[in-house]
PDB file of C-alpha atoms and ligand atoms in Angstrom:
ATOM      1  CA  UNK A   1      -9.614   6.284 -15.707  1.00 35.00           C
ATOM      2  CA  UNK A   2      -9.247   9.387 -13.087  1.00 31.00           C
ATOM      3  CA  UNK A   3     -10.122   7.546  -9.747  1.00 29.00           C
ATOM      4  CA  UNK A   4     -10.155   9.468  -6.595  1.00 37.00           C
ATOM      5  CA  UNK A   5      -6.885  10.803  -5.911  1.00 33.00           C
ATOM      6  CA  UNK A   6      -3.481   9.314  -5.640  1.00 36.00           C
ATOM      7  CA  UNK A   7      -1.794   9.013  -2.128  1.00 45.00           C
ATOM      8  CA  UNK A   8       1.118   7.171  -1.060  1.00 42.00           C
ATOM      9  CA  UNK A   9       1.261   7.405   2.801  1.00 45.00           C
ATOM     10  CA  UNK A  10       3.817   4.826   4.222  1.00 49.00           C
ATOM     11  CA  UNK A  11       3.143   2.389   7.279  1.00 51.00           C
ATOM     12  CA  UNK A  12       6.454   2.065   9.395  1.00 53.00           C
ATOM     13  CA  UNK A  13       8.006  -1.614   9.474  1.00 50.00           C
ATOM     14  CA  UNK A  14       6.853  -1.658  13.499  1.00 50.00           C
ATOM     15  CA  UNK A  15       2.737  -0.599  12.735  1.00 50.00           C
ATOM     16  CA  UNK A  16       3.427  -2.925   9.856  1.00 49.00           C
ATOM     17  CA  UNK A  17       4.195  -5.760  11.903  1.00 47.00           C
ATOM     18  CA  UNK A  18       2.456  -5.294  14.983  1.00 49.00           C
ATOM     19  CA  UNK A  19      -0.873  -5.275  12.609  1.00 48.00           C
ATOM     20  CA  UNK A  20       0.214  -8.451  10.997  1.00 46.00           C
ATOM     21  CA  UNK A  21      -0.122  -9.837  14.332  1.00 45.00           C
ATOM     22  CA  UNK A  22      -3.689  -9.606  14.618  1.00 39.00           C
ATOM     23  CA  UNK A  23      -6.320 -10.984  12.758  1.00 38.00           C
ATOM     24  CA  UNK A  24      -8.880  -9.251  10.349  1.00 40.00           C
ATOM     25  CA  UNK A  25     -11.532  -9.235  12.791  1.00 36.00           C
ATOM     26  CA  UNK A  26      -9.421  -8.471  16.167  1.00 37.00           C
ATOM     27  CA  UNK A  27      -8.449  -5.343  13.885  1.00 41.00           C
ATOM     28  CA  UNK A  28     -11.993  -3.820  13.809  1.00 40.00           C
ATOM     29  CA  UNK A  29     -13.675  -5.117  16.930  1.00 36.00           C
ATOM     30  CA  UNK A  30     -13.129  -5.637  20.621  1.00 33.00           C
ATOM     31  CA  UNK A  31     -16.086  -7.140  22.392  1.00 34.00           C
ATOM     32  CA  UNK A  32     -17.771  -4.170  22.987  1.00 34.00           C
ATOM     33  CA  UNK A  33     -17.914  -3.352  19.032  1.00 36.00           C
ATOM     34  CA  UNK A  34     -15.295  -0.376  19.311  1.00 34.00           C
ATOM     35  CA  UNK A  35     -12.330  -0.418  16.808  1.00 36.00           C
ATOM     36  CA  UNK A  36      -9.489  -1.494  18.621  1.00 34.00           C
ATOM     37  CA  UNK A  37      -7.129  -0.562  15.722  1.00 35.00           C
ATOM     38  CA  UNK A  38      -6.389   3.006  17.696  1.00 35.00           C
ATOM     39  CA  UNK A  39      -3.951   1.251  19.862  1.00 36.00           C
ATOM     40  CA  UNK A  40      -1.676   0.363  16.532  1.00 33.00           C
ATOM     41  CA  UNK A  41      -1.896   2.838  13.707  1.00 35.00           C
ATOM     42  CA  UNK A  42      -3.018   5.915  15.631  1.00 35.00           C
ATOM     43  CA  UNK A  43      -6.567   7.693  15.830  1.00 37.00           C
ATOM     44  CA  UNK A  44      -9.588   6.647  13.935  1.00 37.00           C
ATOM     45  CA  UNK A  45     -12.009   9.160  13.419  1.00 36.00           C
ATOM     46  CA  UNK A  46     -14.993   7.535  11.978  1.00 38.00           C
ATOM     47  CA  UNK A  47     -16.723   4.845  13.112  1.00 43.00           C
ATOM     48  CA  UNK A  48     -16.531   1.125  11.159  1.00 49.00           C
ATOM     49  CA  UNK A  49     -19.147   0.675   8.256  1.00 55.00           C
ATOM     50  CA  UNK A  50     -21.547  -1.252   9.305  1.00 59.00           C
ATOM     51  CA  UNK A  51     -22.105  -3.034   6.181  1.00 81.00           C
ATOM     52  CA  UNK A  52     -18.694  -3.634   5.325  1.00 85.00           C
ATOM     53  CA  UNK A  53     -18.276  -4.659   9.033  1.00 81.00           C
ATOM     54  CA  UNK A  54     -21.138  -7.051   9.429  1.00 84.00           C
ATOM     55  CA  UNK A  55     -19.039  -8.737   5.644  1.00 86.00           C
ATOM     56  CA  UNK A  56     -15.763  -8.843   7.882  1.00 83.00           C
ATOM     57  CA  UNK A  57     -17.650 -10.049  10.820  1.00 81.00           C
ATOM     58  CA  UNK A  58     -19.774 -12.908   9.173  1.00 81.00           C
ATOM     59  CA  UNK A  59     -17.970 -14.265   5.783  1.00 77.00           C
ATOM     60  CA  UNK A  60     -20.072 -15.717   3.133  1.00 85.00           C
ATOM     61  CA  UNK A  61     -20.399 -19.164   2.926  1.00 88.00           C
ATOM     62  CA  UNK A  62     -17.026 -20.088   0.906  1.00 93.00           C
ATOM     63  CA  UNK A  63     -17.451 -22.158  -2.344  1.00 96.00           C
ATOM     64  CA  UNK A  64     -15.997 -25.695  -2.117  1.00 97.00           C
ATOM     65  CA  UNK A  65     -12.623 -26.256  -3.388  1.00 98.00           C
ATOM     66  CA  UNK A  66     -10.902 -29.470  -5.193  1.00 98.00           C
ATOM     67  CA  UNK A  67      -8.226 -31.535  -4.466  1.00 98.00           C
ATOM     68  CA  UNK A  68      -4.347 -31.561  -5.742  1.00 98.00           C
ATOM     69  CA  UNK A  69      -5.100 -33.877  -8.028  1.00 98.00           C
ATOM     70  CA  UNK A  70      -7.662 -31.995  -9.760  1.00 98.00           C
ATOM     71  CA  UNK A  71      -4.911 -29.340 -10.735  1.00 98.00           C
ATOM     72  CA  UNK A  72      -5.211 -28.598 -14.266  1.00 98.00           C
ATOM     73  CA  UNK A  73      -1.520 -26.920 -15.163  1.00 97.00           C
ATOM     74  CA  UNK A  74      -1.790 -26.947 -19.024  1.00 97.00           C
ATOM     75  CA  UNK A  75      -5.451 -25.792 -18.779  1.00 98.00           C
ATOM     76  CA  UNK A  76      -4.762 -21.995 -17.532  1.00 98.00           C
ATOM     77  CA  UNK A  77      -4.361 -20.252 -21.052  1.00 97.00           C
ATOM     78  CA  UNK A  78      -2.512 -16.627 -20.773  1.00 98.00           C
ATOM     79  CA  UNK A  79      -5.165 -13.992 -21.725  1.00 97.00           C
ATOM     80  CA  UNK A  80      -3.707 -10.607 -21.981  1.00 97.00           C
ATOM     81  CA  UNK A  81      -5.221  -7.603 -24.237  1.00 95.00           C
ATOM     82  CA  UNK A  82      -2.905  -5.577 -24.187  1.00 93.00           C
ATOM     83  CA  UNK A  83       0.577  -6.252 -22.860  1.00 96.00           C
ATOM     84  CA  UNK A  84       2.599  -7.804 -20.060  1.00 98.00           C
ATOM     85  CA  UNK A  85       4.204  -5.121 -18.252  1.00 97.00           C
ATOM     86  CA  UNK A  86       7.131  -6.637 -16.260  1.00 95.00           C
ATOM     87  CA  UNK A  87       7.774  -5.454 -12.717  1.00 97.00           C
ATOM     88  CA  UNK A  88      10.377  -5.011 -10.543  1.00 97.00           C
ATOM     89  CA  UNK A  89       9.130  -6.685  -7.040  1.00 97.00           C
ATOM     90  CA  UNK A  90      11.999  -4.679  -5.408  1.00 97.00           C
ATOM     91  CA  UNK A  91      10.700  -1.412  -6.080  1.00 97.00           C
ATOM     92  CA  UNK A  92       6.900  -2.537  -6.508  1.00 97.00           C
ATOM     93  CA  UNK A  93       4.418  -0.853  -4.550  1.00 97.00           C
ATOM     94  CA  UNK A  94       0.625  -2.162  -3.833  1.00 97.00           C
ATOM     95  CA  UNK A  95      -1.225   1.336  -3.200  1.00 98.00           C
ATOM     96  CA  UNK A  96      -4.626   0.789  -1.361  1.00 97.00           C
ATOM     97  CA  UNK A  97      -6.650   3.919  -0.945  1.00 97.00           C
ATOM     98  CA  UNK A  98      -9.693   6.001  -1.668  1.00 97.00           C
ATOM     99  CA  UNK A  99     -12.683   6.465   0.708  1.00 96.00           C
ATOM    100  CA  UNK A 100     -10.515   5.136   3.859  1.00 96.00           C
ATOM    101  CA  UNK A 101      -9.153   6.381   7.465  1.00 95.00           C
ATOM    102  CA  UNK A 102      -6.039   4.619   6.544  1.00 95.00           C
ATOM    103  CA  UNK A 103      -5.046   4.445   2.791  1.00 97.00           C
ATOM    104  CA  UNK A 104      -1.624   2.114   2.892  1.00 96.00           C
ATOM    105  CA  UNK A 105       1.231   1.471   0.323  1.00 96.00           C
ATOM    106  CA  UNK A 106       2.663  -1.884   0.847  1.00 96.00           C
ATOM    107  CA  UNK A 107       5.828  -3.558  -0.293  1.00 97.00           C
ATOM    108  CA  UNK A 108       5.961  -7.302  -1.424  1.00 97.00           C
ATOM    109  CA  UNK A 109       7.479  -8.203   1.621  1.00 96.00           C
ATOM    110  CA  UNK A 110       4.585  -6.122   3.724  1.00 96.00           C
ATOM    111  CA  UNK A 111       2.053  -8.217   1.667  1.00 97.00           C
ATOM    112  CA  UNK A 112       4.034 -11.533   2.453  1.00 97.00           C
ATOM    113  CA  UNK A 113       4.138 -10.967   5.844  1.00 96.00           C
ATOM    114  CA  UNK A 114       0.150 -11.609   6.073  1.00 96.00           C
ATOM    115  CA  UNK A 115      -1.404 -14.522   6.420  1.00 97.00           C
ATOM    116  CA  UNK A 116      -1.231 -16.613   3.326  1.00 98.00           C
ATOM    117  CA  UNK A 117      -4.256 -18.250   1.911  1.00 98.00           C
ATOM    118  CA  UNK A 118      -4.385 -21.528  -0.556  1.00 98.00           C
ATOM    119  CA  UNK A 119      -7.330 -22.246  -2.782  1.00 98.00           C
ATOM    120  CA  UNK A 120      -8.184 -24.857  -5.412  1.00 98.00           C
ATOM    121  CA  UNK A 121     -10.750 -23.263  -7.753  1.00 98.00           C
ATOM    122  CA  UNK A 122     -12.202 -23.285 -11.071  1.00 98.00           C
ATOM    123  CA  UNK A 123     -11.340 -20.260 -13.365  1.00 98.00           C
ATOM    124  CA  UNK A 124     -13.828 -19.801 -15.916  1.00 97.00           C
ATOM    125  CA  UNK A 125     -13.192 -17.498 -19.121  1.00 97.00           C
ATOM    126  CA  UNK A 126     -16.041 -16.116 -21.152  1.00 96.00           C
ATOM    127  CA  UNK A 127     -14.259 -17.143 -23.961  1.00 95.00           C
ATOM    128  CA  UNK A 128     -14.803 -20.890 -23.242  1.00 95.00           C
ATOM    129  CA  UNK A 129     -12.190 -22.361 -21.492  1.00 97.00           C
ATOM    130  CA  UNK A 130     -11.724 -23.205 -17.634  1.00 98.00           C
ATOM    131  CA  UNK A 131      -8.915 -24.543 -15.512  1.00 98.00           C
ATOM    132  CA  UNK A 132      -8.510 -25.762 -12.231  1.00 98.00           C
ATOM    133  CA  UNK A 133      -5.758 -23.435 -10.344  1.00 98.00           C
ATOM    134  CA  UNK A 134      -4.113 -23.828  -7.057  1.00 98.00           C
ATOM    135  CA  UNK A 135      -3.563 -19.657  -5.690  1.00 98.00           C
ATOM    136  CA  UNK A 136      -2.151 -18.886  -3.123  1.00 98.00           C
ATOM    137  CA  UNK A 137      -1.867 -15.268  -1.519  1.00 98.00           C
ATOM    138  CA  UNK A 138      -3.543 -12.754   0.986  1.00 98.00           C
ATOM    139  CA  UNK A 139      -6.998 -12.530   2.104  1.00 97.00           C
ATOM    140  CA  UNK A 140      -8.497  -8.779   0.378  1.00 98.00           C
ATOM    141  CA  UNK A 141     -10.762  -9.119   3.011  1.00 96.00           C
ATOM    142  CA  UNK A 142      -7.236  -8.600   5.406  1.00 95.00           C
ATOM    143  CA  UNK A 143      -6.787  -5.428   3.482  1.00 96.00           C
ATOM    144  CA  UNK A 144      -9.272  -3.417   3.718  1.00 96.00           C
ATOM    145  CA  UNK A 145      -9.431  -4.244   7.046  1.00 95.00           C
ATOM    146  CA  UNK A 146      -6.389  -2.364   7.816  1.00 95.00           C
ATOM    147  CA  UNK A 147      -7.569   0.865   5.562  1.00 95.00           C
ATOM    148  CA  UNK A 148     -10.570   1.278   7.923  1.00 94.00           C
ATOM    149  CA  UNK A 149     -13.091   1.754   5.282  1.00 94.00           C
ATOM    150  CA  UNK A 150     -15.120   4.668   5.755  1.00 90.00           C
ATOM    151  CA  UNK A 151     -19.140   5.153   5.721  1.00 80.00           C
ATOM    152  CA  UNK A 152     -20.743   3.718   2.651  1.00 89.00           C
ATOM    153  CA  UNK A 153     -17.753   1.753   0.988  1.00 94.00           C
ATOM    154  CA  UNK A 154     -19.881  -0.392  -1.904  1.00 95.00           C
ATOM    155  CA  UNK A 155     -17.187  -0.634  -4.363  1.00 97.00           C
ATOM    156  CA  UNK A 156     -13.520  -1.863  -4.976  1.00 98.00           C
ATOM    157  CA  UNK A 157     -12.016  -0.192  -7.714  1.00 98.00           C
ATOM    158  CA  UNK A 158      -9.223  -2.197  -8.747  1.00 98.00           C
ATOM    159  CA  UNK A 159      -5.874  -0.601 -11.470  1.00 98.00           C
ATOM    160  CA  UNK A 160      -3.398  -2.869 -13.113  1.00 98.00           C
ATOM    161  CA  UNK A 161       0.307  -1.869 -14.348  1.00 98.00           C
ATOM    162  CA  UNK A 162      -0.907  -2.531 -18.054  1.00 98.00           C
ATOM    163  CA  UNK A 163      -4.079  -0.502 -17.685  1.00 97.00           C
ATOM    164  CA  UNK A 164      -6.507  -2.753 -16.990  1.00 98.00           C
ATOM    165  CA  UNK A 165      -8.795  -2.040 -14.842  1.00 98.00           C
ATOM    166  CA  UNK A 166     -11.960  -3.816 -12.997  1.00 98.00           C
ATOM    167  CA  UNK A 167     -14.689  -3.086 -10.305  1.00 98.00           C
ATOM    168  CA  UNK A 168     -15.938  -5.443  -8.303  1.00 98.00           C
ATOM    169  CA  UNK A 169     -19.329  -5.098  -5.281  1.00 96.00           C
ATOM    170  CA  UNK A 170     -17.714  -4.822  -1.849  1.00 96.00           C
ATOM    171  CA  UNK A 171     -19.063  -8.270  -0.558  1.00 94.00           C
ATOM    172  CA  UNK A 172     -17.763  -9.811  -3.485  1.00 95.00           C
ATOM    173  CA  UNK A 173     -14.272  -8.587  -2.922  1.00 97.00           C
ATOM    174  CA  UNK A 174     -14.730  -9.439   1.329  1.00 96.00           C
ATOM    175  CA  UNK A 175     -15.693 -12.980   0.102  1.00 96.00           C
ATOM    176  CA  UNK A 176     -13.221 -15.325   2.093  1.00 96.00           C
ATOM    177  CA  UNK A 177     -11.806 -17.178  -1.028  1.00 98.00           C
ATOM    178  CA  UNK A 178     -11.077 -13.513  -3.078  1.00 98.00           C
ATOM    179  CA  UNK A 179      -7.443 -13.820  -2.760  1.00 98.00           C
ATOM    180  CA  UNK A 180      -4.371 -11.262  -3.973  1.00 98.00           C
ATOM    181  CA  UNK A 181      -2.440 -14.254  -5.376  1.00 99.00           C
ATOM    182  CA  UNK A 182       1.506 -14.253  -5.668  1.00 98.00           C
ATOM    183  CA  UNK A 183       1.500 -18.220  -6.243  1.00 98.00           C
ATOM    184  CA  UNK A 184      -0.216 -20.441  -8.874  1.00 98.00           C
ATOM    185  CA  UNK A 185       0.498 -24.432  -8.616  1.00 98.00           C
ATOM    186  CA  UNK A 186       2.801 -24.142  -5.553  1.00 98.00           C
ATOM    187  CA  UNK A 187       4.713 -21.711  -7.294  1.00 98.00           C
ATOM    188  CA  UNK A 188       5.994 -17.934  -7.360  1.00 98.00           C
ATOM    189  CA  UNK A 189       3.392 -16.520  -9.611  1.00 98.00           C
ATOM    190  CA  UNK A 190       4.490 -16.114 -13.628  1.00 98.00           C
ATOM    191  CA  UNK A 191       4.713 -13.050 -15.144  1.00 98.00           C
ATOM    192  CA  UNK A 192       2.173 -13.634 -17.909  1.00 98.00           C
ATOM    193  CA  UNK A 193       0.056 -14.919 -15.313  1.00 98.00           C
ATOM    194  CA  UNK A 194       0.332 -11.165 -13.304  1.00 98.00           C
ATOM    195  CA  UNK A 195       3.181 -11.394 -11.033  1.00 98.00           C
ATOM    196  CA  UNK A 196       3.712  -9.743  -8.908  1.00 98.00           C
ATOM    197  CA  UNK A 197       0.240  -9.871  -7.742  1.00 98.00           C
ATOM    198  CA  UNK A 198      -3.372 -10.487  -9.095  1.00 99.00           C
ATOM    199  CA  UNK A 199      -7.209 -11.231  -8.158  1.00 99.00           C
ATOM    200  CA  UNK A 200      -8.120 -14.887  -7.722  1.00 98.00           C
ATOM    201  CA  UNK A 201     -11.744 -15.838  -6.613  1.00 98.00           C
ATOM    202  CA  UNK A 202     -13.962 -18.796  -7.285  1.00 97.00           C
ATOM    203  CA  UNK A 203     -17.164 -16.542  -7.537  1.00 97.00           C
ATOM    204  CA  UNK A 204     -16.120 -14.206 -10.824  1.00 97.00           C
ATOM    205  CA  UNK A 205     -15.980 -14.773 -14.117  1.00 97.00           C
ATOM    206  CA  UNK A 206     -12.063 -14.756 -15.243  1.00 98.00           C
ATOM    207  CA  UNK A 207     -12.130 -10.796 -16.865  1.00 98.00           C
ATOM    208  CA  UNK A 208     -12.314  -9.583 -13.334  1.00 98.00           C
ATOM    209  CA  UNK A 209      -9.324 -11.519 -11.816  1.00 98.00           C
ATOM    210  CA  UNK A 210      -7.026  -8.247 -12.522  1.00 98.00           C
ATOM    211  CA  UNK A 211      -3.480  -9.226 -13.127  1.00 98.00           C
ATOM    212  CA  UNK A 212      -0.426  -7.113 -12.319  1.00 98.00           C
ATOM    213  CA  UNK A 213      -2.520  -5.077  -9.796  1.00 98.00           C
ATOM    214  CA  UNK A 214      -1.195  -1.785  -8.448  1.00 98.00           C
ATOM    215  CA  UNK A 215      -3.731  -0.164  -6.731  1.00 98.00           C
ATOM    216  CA  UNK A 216      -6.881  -0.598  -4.893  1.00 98.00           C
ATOM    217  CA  UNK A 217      -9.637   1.816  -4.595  1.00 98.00           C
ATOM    218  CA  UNK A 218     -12.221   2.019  -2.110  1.00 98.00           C
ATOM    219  CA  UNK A 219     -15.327   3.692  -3.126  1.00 97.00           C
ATOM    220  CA  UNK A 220     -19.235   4.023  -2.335  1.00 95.00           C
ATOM    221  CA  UNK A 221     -20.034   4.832  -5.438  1.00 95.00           C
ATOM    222  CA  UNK A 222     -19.209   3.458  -9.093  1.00 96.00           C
ATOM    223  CA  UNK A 223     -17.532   5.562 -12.071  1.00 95.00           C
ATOM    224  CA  UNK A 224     -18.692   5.860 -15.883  1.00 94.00           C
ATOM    225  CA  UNK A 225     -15.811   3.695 -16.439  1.00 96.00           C
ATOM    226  CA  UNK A 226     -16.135   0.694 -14.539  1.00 97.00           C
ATOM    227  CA  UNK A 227     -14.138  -1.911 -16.129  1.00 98.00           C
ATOM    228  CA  UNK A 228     -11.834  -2.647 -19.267  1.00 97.00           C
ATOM    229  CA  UNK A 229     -14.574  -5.124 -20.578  1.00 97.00           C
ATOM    230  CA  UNK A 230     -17.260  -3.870 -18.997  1.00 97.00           C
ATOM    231  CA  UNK A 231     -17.008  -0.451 -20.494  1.00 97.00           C
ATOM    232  CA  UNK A 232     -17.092  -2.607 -23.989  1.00 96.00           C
ATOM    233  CA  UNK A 233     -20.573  -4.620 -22.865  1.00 96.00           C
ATOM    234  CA  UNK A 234     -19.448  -7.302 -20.760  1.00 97.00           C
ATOM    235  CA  UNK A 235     -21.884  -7.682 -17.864  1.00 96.00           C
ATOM    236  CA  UNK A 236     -20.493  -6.205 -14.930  1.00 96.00           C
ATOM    237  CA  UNK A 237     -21.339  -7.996 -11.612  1.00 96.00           C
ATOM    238  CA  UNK A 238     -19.557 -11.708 -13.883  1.00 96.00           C
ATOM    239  CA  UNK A 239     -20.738 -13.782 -10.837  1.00 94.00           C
ATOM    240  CA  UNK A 240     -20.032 -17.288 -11.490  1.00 93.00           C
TER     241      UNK A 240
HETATM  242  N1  MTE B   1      -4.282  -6.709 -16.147  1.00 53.57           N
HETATM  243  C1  MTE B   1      -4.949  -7.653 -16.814  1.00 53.57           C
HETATM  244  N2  MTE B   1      -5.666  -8.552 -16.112  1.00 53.57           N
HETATM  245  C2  MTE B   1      -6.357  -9.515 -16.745  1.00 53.57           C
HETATM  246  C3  MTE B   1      -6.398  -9.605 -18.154  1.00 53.57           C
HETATM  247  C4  MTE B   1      -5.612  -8.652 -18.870  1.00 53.57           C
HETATM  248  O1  MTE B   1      -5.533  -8.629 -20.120  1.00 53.57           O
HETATM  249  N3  MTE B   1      -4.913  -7.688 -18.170  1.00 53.57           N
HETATM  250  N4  MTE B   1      -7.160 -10.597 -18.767  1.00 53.57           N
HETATM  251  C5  MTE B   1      -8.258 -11.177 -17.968  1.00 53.57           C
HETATM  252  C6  MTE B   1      -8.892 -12.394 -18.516  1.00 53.57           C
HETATM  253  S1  MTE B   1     -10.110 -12.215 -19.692  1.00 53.57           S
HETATM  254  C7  MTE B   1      -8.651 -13.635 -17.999  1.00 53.57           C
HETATM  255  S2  MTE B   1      -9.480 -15.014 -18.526  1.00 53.57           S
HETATM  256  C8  MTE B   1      -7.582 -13.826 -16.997  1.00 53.57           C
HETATM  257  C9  MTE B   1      -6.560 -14.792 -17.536  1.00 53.57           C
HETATM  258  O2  MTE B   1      -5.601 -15.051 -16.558  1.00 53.57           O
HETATM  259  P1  MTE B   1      -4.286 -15.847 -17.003  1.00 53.57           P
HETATM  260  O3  MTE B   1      -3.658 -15.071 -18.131  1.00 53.57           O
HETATM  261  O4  MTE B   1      -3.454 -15.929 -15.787  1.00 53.57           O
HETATM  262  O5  MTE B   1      -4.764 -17.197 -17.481  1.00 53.57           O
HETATM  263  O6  MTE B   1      -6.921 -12.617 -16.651  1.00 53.57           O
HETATM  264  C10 MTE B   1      -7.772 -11.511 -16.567  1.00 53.57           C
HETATM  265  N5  MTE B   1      -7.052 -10.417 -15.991  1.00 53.57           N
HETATM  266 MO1   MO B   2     -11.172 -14.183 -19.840  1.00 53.57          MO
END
């Protein structure tokens, strides 16, 4: 699909972990509003979006969640168009770049050393079937926050390791409850279900939950080719 351009600068273990330390907001903001993140991964020369700061800053209003006991295991059906590419976790690489100070390649066990997030949600496919999932995963909110979006960011371009691909609107993707999941149901995530990593939200419709993702790109402006499905008529923006 051509986005942007393809980078793969590495964070050291230390910046790695020192960041971890901190959450999403004490990244960006010390009380006076100036990025603090300086002090940890070096010099950054623009200032934060406002827009996507004031998203980081004040979270929408998260969508209510349902209990353990709603869990519906049998209920999640495997959709995949094309076909399951399987992936070594060892060697995998989560690339998350584009219009950013600080475009970052992370390892499984970079992504597992961020905060984890649970959710009980609803996933809804337009083909007319739902299921209530347990995820489990990282905040995306958590990583952009450590690219240091630059001016303008409206977009999240997001590539998968069978060639899927999805956009999503930047608030969307800040929402609190849009996870990068590696667990469904308590457990490690399934292969058909897009281990080692994929989108889980309660606020978009199923087609733009991207399994198997590999890379995440930051833009401020969309492409002709915004999405698998959507290039083939499905509406775009799939709120639910
Ligand atoms: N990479 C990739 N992601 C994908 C798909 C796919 O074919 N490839 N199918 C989508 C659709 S239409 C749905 S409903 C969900 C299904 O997720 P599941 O297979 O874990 O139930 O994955 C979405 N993400
Ligand atoms: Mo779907």
């Amino acid at each position: 699909m051509g986005i942007i351009r393809i980078s793969h600068p590495q964070i050291t273990r230390r910046q790695f972990l020192q960041i971890s330390g901190l959450s999403s907001i004490g990244l960006f903001l010390n009380g006076c509003g100036v990025p603090i993140f300086e002090d940890v991964v070096g010099k950054v020369s623009q200032p934060l979006n406002e827009k996507v700061g004031a998203l980081l800053l004040k979270p929408q209003t998260p969508v209510p969640e349902f209990s353990p006991a709603d869990i519906q295991p049998d209920k999640l059906i495997v959709n995949t168009f094309r076909y399951t590419p399987i992936i070594d976790q060892a060697k995998y690489r989560l690339i998350v770049d584009g219009e950013v100070n600080n475009p970052l390649s992370f390892s499984m066990s970079d992504l597992k050393a961020l905060p984890l997030t649970s959710m009980i949600i609803r996933h809804v496919c337009v083909e007319g079937w739902a299921a209530i999932v347990q995820w489990a995963g990282i905040r995306l909110r958590d990583i952009v926050a450590l690219t240091q979006p630059k001016q303008d960011i409206r977009y999240v371009y997001f590539q998968s390791a069978d060639g899927y691909y999805s956009s999503w609107d930047i608030a969307s993707a800040l929402h609190p409850q849009t996870l990068l999941a590696y667990q469904k149901n308590g457990e490690p995530l399934p292969v058909d279900n897009g281990a080692p990593l994929r989108l889980a939200s309660p606020i978009k419709l199923g087609y733009k939950q991207s399994k198997w993702i590999t890379r995440i790109t930051l833009v401020s402006n969309l492409l002709d080719t915004k999405g698998y499905w959507e290039d083939q008529g499905y509406e775009w923006f799939a709120g639910i």
